[in-house]
CSV table of C-alpha atoms in Angstrom, one decimal:
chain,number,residue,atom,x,y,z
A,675,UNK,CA,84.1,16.6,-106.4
A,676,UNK,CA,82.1,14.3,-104.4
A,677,UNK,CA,83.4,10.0,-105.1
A,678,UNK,CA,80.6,8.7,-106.7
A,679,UNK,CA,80.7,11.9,-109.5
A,680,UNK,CA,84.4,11.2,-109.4
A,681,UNK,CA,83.8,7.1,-109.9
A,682,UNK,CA,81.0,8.0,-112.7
A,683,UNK,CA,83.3,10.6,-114.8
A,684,UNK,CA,86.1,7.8,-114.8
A,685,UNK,CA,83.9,5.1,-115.9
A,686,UNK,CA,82.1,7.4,-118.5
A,687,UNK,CA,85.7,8.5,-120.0
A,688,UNK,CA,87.0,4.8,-120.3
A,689,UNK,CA,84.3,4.5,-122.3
A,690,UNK,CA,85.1,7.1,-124.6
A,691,UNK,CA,88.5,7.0,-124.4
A,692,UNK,CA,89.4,5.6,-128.2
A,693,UNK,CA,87.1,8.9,-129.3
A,694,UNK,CA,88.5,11.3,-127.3
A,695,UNK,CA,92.3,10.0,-128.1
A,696,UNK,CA,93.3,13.5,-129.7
A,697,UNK,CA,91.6,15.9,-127.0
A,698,UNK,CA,93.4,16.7,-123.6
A,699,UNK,CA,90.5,15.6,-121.5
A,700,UNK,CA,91.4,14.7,-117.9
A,701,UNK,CA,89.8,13.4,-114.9
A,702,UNK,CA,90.9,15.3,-112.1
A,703,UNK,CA,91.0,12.5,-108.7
A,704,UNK,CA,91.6,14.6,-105.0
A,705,UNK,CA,93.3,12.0,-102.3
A,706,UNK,CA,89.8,12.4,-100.6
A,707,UNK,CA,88.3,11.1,-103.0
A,708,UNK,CA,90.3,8.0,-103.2
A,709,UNK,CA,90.2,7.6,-99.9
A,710,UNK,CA,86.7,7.6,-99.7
A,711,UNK,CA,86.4,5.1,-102.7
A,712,UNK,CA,88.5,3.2,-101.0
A,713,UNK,CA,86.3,2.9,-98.2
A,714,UNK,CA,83.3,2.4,-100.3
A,715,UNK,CA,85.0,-0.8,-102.4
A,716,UNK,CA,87.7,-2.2,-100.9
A,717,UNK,CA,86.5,-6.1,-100.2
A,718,UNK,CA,88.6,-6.1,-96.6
A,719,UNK,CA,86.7,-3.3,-95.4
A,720,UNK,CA,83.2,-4.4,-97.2
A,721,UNK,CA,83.5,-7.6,-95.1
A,722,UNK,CA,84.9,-5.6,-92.2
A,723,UNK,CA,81.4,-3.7,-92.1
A,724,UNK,CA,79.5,-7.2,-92.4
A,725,UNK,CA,81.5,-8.9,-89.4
A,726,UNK,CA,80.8,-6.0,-87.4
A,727,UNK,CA,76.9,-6.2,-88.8
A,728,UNK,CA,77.1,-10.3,-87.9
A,729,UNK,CA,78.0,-9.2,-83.7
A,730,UNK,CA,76.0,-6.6,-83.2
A,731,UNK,CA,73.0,-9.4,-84.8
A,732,UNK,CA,74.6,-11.9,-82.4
A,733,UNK,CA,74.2,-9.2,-79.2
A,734,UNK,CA,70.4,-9.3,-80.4
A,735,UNK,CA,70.1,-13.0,-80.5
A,736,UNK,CA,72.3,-12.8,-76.4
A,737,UNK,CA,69.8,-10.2,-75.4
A,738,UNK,CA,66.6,-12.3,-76.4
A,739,UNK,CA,67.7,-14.7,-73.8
A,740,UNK,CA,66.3,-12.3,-70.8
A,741,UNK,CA,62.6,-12.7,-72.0
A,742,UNK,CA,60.4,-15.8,-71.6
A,743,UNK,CA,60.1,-18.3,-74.3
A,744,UNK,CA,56.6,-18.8,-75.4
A,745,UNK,CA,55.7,-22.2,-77.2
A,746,UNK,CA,52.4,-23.2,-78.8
A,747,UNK,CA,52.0,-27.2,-79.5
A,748,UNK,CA,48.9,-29.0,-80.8
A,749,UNK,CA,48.5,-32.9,-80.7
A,750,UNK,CA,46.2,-35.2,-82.2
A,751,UNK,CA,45.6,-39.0,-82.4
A,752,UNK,CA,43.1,-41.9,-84.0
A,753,UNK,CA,43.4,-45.6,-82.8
A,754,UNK,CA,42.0,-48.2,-84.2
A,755,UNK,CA,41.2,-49.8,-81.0
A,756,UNK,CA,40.5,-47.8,-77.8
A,757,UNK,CA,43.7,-47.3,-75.9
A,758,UNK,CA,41.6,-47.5,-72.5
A,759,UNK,CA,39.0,-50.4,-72.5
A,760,UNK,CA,37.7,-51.2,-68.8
A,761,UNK,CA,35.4,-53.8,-67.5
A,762,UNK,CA,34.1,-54.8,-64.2
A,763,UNK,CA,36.5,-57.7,-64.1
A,764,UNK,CA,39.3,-55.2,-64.3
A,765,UNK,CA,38.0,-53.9,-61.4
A,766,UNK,CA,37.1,-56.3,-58.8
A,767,UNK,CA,39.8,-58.6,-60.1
A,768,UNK,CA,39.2,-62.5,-61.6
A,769,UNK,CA,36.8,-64.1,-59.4
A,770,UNK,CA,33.4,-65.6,-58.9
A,771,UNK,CA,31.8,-62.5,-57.8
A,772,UNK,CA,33.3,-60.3,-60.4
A,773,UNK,CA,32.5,-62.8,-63.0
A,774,UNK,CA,28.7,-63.4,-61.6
A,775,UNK,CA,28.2,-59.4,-61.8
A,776,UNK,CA,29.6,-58.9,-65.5
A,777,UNK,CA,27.2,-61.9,-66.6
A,778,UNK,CA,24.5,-59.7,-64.8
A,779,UNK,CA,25.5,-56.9,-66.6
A,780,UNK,CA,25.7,-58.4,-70.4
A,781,UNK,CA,21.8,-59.2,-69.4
A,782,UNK,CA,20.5,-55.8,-68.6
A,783,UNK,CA,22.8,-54.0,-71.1
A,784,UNK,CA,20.3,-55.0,-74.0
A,785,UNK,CA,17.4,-54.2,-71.8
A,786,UNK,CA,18.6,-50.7,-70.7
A,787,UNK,CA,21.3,-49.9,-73.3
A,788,UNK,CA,24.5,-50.0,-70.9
A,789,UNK,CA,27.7,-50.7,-71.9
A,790,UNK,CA,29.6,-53.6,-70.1
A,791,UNK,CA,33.0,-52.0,-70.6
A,792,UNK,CA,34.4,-48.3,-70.0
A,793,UNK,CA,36.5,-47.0,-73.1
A,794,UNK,CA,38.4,-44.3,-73.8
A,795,UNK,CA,41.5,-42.4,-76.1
A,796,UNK,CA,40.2,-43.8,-79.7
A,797,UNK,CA,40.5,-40.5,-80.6
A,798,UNK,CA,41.5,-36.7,-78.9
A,799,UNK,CA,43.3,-33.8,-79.5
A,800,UNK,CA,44.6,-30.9,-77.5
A,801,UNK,CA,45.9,-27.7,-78.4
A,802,UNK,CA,48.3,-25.4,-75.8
A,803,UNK,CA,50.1,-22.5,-75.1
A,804,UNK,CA,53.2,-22.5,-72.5
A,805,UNK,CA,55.5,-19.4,-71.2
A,806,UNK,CA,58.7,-20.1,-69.6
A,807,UNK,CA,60.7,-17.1,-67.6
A,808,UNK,CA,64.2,-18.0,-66.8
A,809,UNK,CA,65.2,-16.3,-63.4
A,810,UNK,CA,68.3,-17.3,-62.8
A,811,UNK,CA,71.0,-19.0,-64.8
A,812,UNK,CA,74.0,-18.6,-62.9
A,813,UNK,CA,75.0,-15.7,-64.7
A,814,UNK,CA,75.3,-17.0,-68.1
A,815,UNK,CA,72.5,-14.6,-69.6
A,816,UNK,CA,74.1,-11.4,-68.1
A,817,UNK,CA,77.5,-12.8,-69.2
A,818,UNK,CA,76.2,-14.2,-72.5
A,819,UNK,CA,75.0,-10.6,-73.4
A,820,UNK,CA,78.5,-9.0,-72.0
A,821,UNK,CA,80.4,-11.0,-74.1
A,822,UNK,CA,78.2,-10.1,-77.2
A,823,UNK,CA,78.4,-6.4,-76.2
A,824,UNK,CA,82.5,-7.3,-76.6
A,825,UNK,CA,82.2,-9.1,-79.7
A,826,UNK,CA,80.4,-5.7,-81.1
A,827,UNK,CA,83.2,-3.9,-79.5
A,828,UNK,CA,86.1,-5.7,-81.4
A,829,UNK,CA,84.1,-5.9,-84.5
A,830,UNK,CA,83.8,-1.8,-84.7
A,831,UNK,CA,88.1,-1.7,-83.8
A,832,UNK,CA,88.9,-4.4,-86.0
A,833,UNK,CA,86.7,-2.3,-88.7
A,834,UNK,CA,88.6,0.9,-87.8
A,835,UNK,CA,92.1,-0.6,-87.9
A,836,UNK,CA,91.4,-2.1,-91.4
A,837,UNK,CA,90.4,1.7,-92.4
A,838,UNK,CA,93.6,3.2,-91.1
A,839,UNK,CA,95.5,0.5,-93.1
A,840,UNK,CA,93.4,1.4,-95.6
A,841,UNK,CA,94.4,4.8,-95.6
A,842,UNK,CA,98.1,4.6,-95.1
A,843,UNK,CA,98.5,2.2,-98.2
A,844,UNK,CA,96.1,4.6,-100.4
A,845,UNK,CA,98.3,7.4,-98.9
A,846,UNK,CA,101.2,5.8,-99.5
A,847,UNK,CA,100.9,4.6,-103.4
A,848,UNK,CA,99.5,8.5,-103.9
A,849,UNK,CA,102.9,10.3,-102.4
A,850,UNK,CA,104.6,8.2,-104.5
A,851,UNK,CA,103.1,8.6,-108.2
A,852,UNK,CA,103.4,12.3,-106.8
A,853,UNK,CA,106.9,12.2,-106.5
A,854,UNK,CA,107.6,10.0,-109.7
A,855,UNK,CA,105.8,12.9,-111.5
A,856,UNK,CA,108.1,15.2,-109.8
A,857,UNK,CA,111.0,13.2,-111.1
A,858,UNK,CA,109.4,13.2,-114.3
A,859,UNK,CA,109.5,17.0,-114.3
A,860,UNK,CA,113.5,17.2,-113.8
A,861,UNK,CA,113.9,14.0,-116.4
A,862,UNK,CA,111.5,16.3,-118.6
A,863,UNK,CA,113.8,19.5,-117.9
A,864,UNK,CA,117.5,17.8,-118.9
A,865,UNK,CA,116.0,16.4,-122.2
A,866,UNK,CA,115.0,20.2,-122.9
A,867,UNK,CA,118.5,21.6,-122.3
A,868,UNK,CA,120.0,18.5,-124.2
A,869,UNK,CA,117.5,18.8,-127.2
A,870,UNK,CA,118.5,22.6,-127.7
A,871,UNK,CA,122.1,22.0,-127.1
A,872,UNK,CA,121.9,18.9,-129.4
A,873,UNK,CA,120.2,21.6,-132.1
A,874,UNK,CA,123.1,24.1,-131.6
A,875,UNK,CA,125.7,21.2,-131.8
A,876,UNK,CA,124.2,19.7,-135.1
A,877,UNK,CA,124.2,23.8,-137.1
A,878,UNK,CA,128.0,23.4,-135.7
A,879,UNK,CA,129.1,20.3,-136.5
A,880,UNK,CA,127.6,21.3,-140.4
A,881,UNK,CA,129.5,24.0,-140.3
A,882,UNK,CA,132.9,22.0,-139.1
A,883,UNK,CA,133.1,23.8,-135.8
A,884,UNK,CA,132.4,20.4,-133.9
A,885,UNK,CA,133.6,17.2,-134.4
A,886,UNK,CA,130.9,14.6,-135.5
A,887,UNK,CA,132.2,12.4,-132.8
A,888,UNK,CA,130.4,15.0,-130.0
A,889,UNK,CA,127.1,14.9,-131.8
A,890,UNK,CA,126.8,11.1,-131.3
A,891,UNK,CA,127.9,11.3,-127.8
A,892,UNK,CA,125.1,13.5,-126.7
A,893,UNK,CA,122.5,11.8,-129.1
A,894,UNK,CA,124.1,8.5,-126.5
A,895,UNK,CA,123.3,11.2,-123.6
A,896,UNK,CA,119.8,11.6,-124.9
A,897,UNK,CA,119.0,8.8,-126.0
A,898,UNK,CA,120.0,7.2,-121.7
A,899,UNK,CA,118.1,10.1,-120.7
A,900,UNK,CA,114.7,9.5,-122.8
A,901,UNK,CA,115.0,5.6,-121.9
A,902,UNK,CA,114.8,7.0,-118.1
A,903,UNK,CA,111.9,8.9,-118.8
A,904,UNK,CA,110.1,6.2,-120.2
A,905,UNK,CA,111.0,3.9,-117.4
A,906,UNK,CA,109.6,6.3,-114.9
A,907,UNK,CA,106.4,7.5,-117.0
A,908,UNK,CA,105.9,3.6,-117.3
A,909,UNK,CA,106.3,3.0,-113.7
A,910,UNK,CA,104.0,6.4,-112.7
A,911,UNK,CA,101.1,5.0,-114.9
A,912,UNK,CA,101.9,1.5,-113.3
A,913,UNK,CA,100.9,3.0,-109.9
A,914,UNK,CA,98.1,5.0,-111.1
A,915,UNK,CA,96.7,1.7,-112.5
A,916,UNK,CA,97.5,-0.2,-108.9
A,917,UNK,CA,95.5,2.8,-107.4
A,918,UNK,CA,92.7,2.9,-109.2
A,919,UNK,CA,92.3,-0.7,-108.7
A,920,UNK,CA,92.7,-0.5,-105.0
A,921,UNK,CA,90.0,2.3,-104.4
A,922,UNK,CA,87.4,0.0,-107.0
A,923,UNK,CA,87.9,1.8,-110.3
A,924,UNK,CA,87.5,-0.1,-113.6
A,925,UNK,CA,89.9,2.1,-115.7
A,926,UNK,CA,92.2,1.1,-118.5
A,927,UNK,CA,93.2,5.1,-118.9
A,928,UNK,CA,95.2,6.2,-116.0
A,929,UNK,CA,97.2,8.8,-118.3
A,930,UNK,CA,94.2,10.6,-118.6
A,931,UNK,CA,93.8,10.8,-114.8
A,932,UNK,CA,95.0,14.0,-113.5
A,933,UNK,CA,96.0,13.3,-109.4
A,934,UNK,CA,95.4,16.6,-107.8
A,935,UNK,CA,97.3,16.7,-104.5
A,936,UNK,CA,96.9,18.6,-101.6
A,937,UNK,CA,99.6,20.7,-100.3
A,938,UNK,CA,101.6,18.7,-98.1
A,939,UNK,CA,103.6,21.0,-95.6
A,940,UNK,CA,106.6,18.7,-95.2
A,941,UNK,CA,107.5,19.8,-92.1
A,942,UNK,CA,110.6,18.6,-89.5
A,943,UNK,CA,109.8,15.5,-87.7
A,944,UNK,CA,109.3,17.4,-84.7
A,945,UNK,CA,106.2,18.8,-86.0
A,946,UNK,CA,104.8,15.0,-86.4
A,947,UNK,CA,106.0,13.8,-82.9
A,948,UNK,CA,103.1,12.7,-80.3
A,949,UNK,CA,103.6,10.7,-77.7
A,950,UNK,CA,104.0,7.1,-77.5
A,951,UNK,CA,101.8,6.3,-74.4
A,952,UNK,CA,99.2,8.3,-76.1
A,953,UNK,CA,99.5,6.7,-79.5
A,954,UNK,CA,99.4,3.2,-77.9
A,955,UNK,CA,96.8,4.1,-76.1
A,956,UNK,CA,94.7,5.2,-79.1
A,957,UNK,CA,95.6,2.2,-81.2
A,958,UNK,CA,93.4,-0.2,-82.2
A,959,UNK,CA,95.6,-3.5,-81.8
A,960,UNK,CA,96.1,-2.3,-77.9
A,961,UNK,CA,92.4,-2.2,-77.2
A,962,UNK,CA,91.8,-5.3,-78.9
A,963,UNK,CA,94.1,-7.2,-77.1
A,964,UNK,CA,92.1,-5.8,-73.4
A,965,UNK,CA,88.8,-6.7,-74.8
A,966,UNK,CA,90.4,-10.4,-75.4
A,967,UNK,CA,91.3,-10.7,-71.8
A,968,UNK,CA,87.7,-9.7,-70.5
A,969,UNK,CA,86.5,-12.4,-73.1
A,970,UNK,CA,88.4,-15.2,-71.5
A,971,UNK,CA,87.2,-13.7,-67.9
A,972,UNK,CA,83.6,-14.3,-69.4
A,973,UNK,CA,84.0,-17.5,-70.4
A,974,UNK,CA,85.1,-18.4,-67.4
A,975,UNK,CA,82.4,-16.8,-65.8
A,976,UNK,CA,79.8,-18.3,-68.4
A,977,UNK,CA,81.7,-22.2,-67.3
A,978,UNK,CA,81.1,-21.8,-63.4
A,979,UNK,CA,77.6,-21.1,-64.2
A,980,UNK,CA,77.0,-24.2,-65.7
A,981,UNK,CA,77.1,-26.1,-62.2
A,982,UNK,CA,74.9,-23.0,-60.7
A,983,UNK,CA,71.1,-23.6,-60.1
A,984,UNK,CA,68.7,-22.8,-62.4
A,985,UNK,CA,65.1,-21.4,-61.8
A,986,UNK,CA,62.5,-20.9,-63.9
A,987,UNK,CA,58.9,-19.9,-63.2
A,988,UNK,CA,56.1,-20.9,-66.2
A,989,UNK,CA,52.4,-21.6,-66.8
A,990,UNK,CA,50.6,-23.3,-69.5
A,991,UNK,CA,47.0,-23.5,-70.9
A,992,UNK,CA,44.8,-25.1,-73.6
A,993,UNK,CA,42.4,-27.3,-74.6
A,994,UNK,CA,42.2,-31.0,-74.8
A,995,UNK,CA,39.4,-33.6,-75.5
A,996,UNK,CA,40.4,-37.1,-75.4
A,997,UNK,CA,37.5,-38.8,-74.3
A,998,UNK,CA,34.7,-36.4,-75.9
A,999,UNK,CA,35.0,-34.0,-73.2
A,1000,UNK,CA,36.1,-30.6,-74.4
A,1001,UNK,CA,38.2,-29.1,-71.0
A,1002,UNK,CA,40.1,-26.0,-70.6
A,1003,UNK,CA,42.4,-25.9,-68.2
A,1004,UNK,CA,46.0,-24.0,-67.1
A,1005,UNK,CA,48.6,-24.9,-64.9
A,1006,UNK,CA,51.4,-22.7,-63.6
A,1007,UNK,CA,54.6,-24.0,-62.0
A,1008,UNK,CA,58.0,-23.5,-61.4
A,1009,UNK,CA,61.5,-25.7,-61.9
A,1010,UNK,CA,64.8,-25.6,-59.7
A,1011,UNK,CA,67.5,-27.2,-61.3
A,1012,UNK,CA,70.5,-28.1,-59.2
A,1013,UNK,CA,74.0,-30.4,-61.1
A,1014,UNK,CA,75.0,-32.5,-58.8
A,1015,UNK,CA,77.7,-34.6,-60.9
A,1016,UNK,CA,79.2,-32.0,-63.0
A,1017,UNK,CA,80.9,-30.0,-60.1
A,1018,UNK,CA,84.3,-31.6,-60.6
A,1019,UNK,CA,83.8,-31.7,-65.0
A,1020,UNK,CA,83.0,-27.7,-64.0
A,1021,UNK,CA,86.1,-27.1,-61.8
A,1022,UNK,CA,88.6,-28.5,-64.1
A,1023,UNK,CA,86.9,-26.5,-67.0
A,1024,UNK,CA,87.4,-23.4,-65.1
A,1025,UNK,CA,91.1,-24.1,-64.1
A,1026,UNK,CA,91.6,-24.8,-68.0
A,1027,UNK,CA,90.1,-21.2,-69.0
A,1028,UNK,CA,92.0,-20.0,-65.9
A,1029,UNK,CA,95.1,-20.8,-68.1
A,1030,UNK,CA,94.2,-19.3,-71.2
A,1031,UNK,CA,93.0,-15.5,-68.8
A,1032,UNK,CA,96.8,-16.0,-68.1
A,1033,UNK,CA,98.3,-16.5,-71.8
A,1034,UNK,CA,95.6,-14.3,-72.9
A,1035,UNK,CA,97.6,-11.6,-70.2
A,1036,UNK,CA,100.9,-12.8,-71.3
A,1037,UNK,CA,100.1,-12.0,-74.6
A,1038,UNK,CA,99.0,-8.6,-74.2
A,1039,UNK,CA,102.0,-7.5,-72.1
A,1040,UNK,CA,104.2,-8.6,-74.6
A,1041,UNK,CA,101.8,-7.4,-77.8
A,1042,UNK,CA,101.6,-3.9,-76.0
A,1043,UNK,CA,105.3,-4.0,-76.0
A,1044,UNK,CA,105.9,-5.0,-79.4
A,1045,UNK,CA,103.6,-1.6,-80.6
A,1046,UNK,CA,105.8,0.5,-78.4
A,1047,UNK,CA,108.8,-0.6,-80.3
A,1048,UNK,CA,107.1,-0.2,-83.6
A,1049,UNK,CA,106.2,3.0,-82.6
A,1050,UNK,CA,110.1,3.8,-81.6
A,1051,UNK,CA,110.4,1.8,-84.8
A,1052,UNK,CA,108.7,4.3,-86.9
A,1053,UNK,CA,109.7,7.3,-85.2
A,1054,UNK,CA,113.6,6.6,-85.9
A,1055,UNK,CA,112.7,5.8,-89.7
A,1056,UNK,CA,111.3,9.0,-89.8
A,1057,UNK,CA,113.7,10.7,-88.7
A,1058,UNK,CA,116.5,9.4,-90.5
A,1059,UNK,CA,114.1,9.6,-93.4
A,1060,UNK,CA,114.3,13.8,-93.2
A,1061,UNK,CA,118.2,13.5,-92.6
A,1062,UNK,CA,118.0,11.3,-96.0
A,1063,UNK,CA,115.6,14.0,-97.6
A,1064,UNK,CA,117.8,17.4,-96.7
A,1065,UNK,CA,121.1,16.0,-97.7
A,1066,UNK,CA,119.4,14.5,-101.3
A,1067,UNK,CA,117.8,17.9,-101.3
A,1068,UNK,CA,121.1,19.3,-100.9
A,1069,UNK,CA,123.0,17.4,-103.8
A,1070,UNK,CA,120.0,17.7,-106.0
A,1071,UNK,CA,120.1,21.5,-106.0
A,1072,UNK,CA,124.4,21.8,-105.9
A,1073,UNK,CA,124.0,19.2,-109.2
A,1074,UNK,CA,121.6,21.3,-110.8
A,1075,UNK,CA,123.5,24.1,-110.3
A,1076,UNK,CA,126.3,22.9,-111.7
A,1077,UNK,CA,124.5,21.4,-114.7
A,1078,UNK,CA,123.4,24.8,-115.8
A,1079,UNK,CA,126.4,26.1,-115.5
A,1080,UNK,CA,127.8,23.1,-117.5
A,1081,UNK,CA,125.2,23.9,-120.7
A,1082,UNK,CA,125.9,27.3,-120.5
A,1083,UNK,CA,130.0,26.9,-120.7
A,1084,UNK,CA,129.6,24.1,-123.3
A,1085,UNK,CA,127.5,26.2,-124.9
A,1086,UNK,CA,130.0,29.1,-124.6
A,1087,UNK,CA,132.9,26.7,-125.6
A,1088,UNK,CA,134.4,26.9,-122.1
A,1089,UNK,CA,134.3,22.8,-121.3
A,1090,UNK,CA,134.2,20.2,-123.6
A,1091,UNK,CA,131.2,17.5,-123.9
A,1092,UNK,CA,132.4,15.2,-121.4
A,1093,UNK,CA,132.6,17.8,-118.8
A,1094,UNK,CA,128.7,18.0,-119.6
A,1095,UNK,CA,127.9,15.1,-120.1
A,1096,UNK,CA,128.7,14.1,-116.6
A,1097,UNK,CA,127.4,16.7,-115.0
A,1098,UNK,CA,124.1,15.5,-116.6
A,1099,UNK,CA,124.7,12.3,-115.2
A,1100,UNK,CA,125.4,13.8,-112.2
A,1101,UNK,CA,121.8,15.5,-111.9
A,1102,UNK,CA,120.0,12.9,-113.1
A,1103,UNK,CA,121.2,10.6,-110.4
A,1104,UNK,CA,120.7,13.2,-107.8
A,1105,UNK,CA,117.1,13.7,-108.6
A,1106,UNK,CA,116.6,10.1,-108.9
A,1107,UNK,CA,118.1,9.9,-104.9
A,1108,UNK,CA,116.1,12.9,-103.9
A,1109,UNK,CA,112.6,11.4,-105.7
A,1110,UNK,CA,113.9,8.2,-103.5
A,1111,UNK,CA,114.7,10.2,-100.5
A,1112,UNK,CA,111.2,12.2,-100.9
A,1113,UNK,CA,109.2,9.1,-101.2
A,1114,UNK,CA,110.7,7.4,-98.6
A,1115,UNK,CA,110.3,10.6,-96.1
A,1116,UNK,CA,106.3,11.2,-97.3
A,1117,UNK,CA,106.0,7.4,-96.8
A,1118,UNK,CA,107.4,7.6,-93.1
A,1119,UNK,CA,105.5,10.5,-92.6
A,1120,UNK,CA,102.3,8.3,-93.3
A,1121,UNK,CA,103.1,5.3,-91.3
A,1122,UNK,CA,104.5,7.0,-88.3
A,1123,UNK,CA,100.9,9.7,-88.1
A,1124,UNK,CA,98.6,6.8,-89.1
A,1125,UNK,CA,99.4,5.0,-85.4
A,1126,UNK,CA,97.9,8.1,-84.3
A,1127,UNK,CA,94.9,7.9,-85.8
């Protein structure tokens, strides 16, 4: 059943769950499926997928640094007075002669029309277009776009890590509603033997062959042993509830959600092992912690280019008419830009990042170390898990044993109650030791293969 057929029956059936109250209907869930709607709606991974959206936007914005940056501008004015106003006085400076030839000119100006005085800039505008191509910028383009191609890179790990926690803790809460219900099944089992024996005892304490006082110890026996099974059905649908919640289900049914489980080869830990050079290699937290030291390398490279020249070639054209002459005209140049006063800012800069390459390197040596010992870590604990496992699985099946062999000499009139009565107790705390030892194994077995993935 694919998840989103899965996710629509469950919704559909909450609906119609107070209807359908007398009918066995069930909604069978696969651990696929709740890993994939896991994926599809747990929040940490939703905003895992938009970080790693955000950098790979970000290495666009670095890359659009390597082509030229085009610009249009348009400009326009109206003065009251003209902002140029020249006369022949401004010219040939404050003297008789200038002062005799400007009288001249006033004269002839209503004769022929002239004007005594040049003006210009009452009004203009120009429009233009300008392209600038950086050349060289010490390296801070190229870098700029490296260091967004590593922010893309830790984005994807840091998306793939949170799926394999994902996945473990889905994992994890499955294996152990799984063996609760197995639990259930042995809790389920005793109560069966006790009810018929309690239905034998009660025809023989009415017919005086059994003292009342045995009837009300195994109604004591029974009633211990239901109170158990309640506690663990109560705890079962308690995770089934946390699960459905984690992969993004709105149900308020769990019981009638049937968790179909795949058949788990619980092999020795032998058949898990892999080794740990390989599984370090392959984790995410190691690769993360490489891609931080080339980051700091970046920067550092990205601060020395700051007191690097910079060149630049652009042109520019347009049109402009500020003293009603409508000109075209384009002009193509080119800048060198050398810092001459930030050499000794940029060298103390660089010895600062310098410092944080080295904690950066510190921190990796001794991070990488710390996932080899979890790795040890969790390799031990699964191991002594599977010790744990055999010997419960041991005592679970020499308690059984010996409670049937207990019912059927009760039963027989071989043993009296008590005898019985603690062998019951006996098997009911050695399956609740192997349900322990079970979930703790399956739980190891998850934590120790998910490094792996």
């Amino acid at each position: 059943m694919k998840v989103h057929n899965t996710i629509s029956v469950l919704v559909l059936l909450c609906c119609a769950a107070h209807s359908l109250a007398a009918q066995n209907s069930r909604v069978e869930l696969t651990l696929e499926d709740a890993l994939s709607a896991a994926r599809l709606g747990e929040m940490e991974l939703k905003n895992a997928r938009l970080d790693l959206q955000a950098s790979q936007y970000q290495k666009q914005e670095a890359f659009a640094e390597y082509f030229p940056k085009v610009s249009a501008m348009a400009i326009g004015f109206y003065a009251l007075n003209p902002l140029l106003e020249i006369g022949i006085t401004d010219i040939l400076g404050n003297n008789d002669f200038s002062w005799e030839l400007q009288q001249k000119a006033q004269e002839l100006s209503g004769i022929y029309g002239i004007k005594t005085k040049y003006t210009a800039f009452k009004s203009g505008y120009s429009a233009s277009l300008s392209l600038m191509q950086p050349i060289y910028a010490g390296g801070r383009i190229v870098n700029g776009n490296r260091l967004a191609g590593l922010g893309v890179e830790a984005s994807t790990l840091q998306l793939k890590l949170q799926e394999r926690k994902t996945d473990a803790r889905i994992e994890k809460d499955w294996w152990e509603i799984v063996s609760l219900e197995d639990k259930i099944e042995n809790l389920e089992y005793m109560d069966g033997t006790l009810e018929t024996l309690y239905s034998q005892l009660k025809e023989a304490v009415a017919s005086g062959l059994s003292p009342e006082s045995e009837l009300y110890q195994l109604e004591l026996a029974r009633s211990e042993l239901k109170a158990g099974l309640k506690k663990a059905s109560h705890g079962v649908r308690l995770l089934k509830l946390n699960l459905l919640n984690s992969i993004g289900v709105d149900y308020d049914c769990p019981d009638s959600v049937h968790f179909v489980s795949p058949e788990l080869q619980m092999g020795t830990p032998d058949s898990y092992y892999i080794d740990p050079e390989r599984i370090l290699g392959n984790m995410e937290e190691s690769k993360l912690l490489d891609l931080q030291v080339k980051a700091k390398k970046l920067e550092k490279k990205m601060s020395v280019g700051e007191c690097l020249p910079q060149i630049a070639v652009g042109a520019t054209a347009g049109y402009s008419d500020f003293y009603d002459n409508l000109k075209f005209n384009s002009i193509a140049f080119a800048t060198v830009q050398i810092p001459l006063s930030d050499w000794g800012k940029t060298s103390r800069k660089a010895k600062r990042l310098e410092t944080e390459i080295q904690k950066a390197e510190n921190e990796r040596e001794y991070l990488n170390t710390q996932l080899r010992l979890l790795i040890d870590k969790q390799w031990m604990e699964l191991d002594a898990a599977y010790d744990q496992w055999q010997l419960s699985g041991q005592s679970l099946e020499s308690s059984r044993k010996l409670y049937d062999y207990a019912v059927s000499d009760y039963a027989a009139g071989l043993i009296p109650l008590q005898d019985l009565l603690q062998a019951e107790s006996q098997y009911r705390k050695a399956s609740s030791e192997h349900t322990d030892a079970l979930i703790e194994y399956r739980n190891a077995i998850v934590a120790y293969t998910s490094l792996a993935k």
